[in-house]
Amino acid sequence: MKNSSSHILIIEDEPDINELLSISLEKSGYNVSKSYDGETGLNIARRTSPDLVLLDLMLPGLNGLDICRLLKSEEGTASIRIIMITALSQENDIVKGLEIGADDYITKPFSIKVLHA
């Protein structure tokens, strides 16, 4: 997936984390879109069909679980890969995220190197 035509959507309400992810991914050659709330992020995903969504769970408006569930249930967005990035690190949170369709689950704090891997 790593080339200039790959599009990653970041849906993260914490500006510092959103910016850190964006800068790191753009330096690695990815095309990045950003959203700071669930509703806007969902609309961007529906409109642009990114290759990957980095999705926080605790967001203003729609939460990350709802966004993941909606994206995975709609024909036009069901194939988008989703990595949840969240402070929710309990086993039941991780299992719930993966069961509704997330492709991976990374807990905060996280390493940029781990994310790239």
Short mmCIF file of C-alpha atoms in Angstrom, two decimals:
data_model
loop_
_atom_site.label_atom_id
_atom_site.label_comp_id
_atom_site.label_asym_id
_atom_site.label_seq_id
_atom_site.Cartn_x
_atom_site.Cartn_y
_atom_site.Cartn_z
CA MET A 1 0.00 0.00 0.00
CA LYS A 2 2.97 2.33 0.40
CA ASN A 3 3.00 4.77 -2.49
CA SER A 4 1.90 8.29 -3.31
CA SER A 5 -1.49 7.13 -4.55
CA SER A 6 -2.37 5.42 -1.25
CA HIS A 7 -4.89 7.45 0.72
CA ILE A 8 -5.13 7.30 4.53
CA LEU A 9 -7.93 8.99 6.45
CA ILE A 10 -7.21 9.92 10.07
CA ILE A 11 -10.27 10.31 12.30
CA GLU A 12 -8.85 11.55 15.61
CA ASP A 13 -10.17 14.34 17.82
CA GLU A 14 -6.91 15.08 19.65
CA PRO A 15 -5.17 17.70 17.45
CA ASP A 16 -1.62 16.76 18.53
CA ILE A 17 -2.10 13.08 17.72
CA ASN A 18 -3.89 13.87 14.47
CA GLU A 19 -1.05 16.16 13.38
CA LEU A 20 1.69 13.71 14.46
CA LEU A 21 0.08 10.92 12.45
CA SER A 22 -0.47 13.16 9.45
CA ILE A 23 3.08 14.49 9.32
CA SER A 24 4.62 11.03 9.77
CA LEU A 25 2.46 9.43 7.09
CA GLU A 26 2.94 12.27 4.60
CA LYS A 27 6.72 12.03 5.08
CA SER A 28 6.39 8.35 4.22
CA GLY A 29 4.67 9.20 0.94
CA TYR A 30 1.00 8.71 1.78
CA ASN A 31 -1.84 10.99 0.75
CA VAL A 32 -3.54 11.96 4.04
CA SER A 33 -6.96 13.38 4.91
CA LYS A 34 -7.87 14.40 8.46
CA SER A 35 -11.03 14.68 10.49
CA TYR A 36 -11.50 15.69 14.11
CA ASP A 37 -15.01 14.31 14.64
CA GLY A 38 -16.96 11.20 13.73
CA GLU A 39 -19.60 12.62 11.42
CA THR A 40 -17.10 14.52 9.25
CA GLY A 41 -14.79 11.50 9.15
CA LEU A 42 -17.61 9.21 8.05
CA ASN A 43 -18.59 11.65 5.29
CA ILE A 44 -14.98 11.89 4.06
CA ALA A 45 -14.66 8.10 4.03
CA ARG A 46 -17.89 7.72 2.06
CA ARG A 47 -16.85 10.40 -0.42
CA THR A 48 -13.20 9.41 -0.97
CA SER A 49 -13.03 5.64 -0.19
CA PRO A 50 -9.54 5.77 1.39
CA ASP A 51 -7.28 2.73 1.39
CA LEU A 52 -7.05 2.88 5.18
CA VAL A 53 -8.80 4.64 8.06
CA LEU A 54 -6.97 5.28 11.33
CA LEU A 55 -9.89 5.55 13.70
CA ASP A 56 -10.09 6.75 17.29
CA LEU A 57 -12.96 5.28 19.30
CA MET A 58 -13.83 8.18 21.58
CA LEU A 59 -14.91 10.95 19.22
CA PRO A 60 -17.35 13.84 19.38
CA GLY A 61 -20.59 12.94 17.63
CA LEU A 62 -20.43 9.45 16.19
CA ASN A 63 -18.01 7.19 18.06
CA GLY A 64 -15.46 5.00 16.36
CA LEU A 65 -17.39 1.77 16.85
CA ASP A 66 -20.42 3.25 15.09
CA ILE A 67 -18.24 4.57 12.26
CA CYS A 68 -16.57 1.18 11.80
CA ARG A 69 -19.92 -0.61 11.85
CA LEU A 70 -21.39 1.78 9.25
CA LEU A 71 -18.38 1.64 6.93
CA LYS A 72 -18.23 -2.15 7.03
CA SER A 73 -21.98 -2.47 6.37
CA GLU A 74 -22.12 -0.25 3.28
CA GLU A 75 -21.28 -1.68 -0.12
CA GLY A 76 -19.17 1.30 -1.22
CA THR A 77 -16.98 1.33 1.91
CA ALA A 78 -16.99 -2.28 3.18
CA SER A 79 -13.53 -3.03 1.78
CA ILE A 80 -11.79 -0.07 3.47
CA ARG A 81 -9.22 -1.28 5.97
CA ILE A 82 -9.64 0.14 9.46
CA ILE A 83 -7.10 0.35 12.27
CA MET A 84 -8.52 1.53 15.57
CA ILE A 85 -6.16 3.69 17.60
CA THR A 86 -7.50 4.28 21.08
CA ALA A 87 -6.81 4.57 24.79
CA LEU A 88 -9.39 1.84 25.43
CA SER A 89 -7.11 -1.10 26.12
CA GLN A 90 -9.32 -3.60 27.94
CA GLU A 91 -9.61 -7.02 26.32
CA ASN A 92 -13.38 -6.62 25.78
CA ASP A 93 -12.82 -3.26 23.99
CA ILE A 94 -10.28 -4.85 21.65
CA VAL A 95 -12.49 -7.87 20.95
CA LYS A 96 -15.52 -5.64 20.28
CA GLY A 97 -13.54 -3.51 17.82
CA LEU A 98 -12.25 -6.51 15.92
CA GLU A 99 -15.64 -8.24 15.91
CA ILE A 100 -17.37 -5.29 14.24
CA GLY A 101 -14.83 -5.26 11.45
CA ALA A 102 -11.63 -3.44 12.42
CA ASP A 103 -8.56 -4.95 10.77
CA ASP A 104 -6.28 -4.11 13.69
CA TYR A 105 -6.39 -2.38 17.08
CA ILE A 106 -3.53 -0.28 18.47
CA THR A 107 -3.68 1.14 21.97
CA LYS A 108 -2.43 4.58 23.02
CA PRO A 109 0.25 5.48 23.69
CA PHE A 110 1.67 3.93 20.55
CA SER A 111 4.88 4.03 18.57
CA ILE A 112 4.92 5.51 15.08
CA LYS A 113 7.21 2.62 14.07
CA VAL A 114 4.58 0.12 15.24
CA LEU A 115 1.91 1.96 13.27
CA HIS A 116 3.99 1.92 10.09
CA ALA A 117 4.63 -1.79 10.51
#
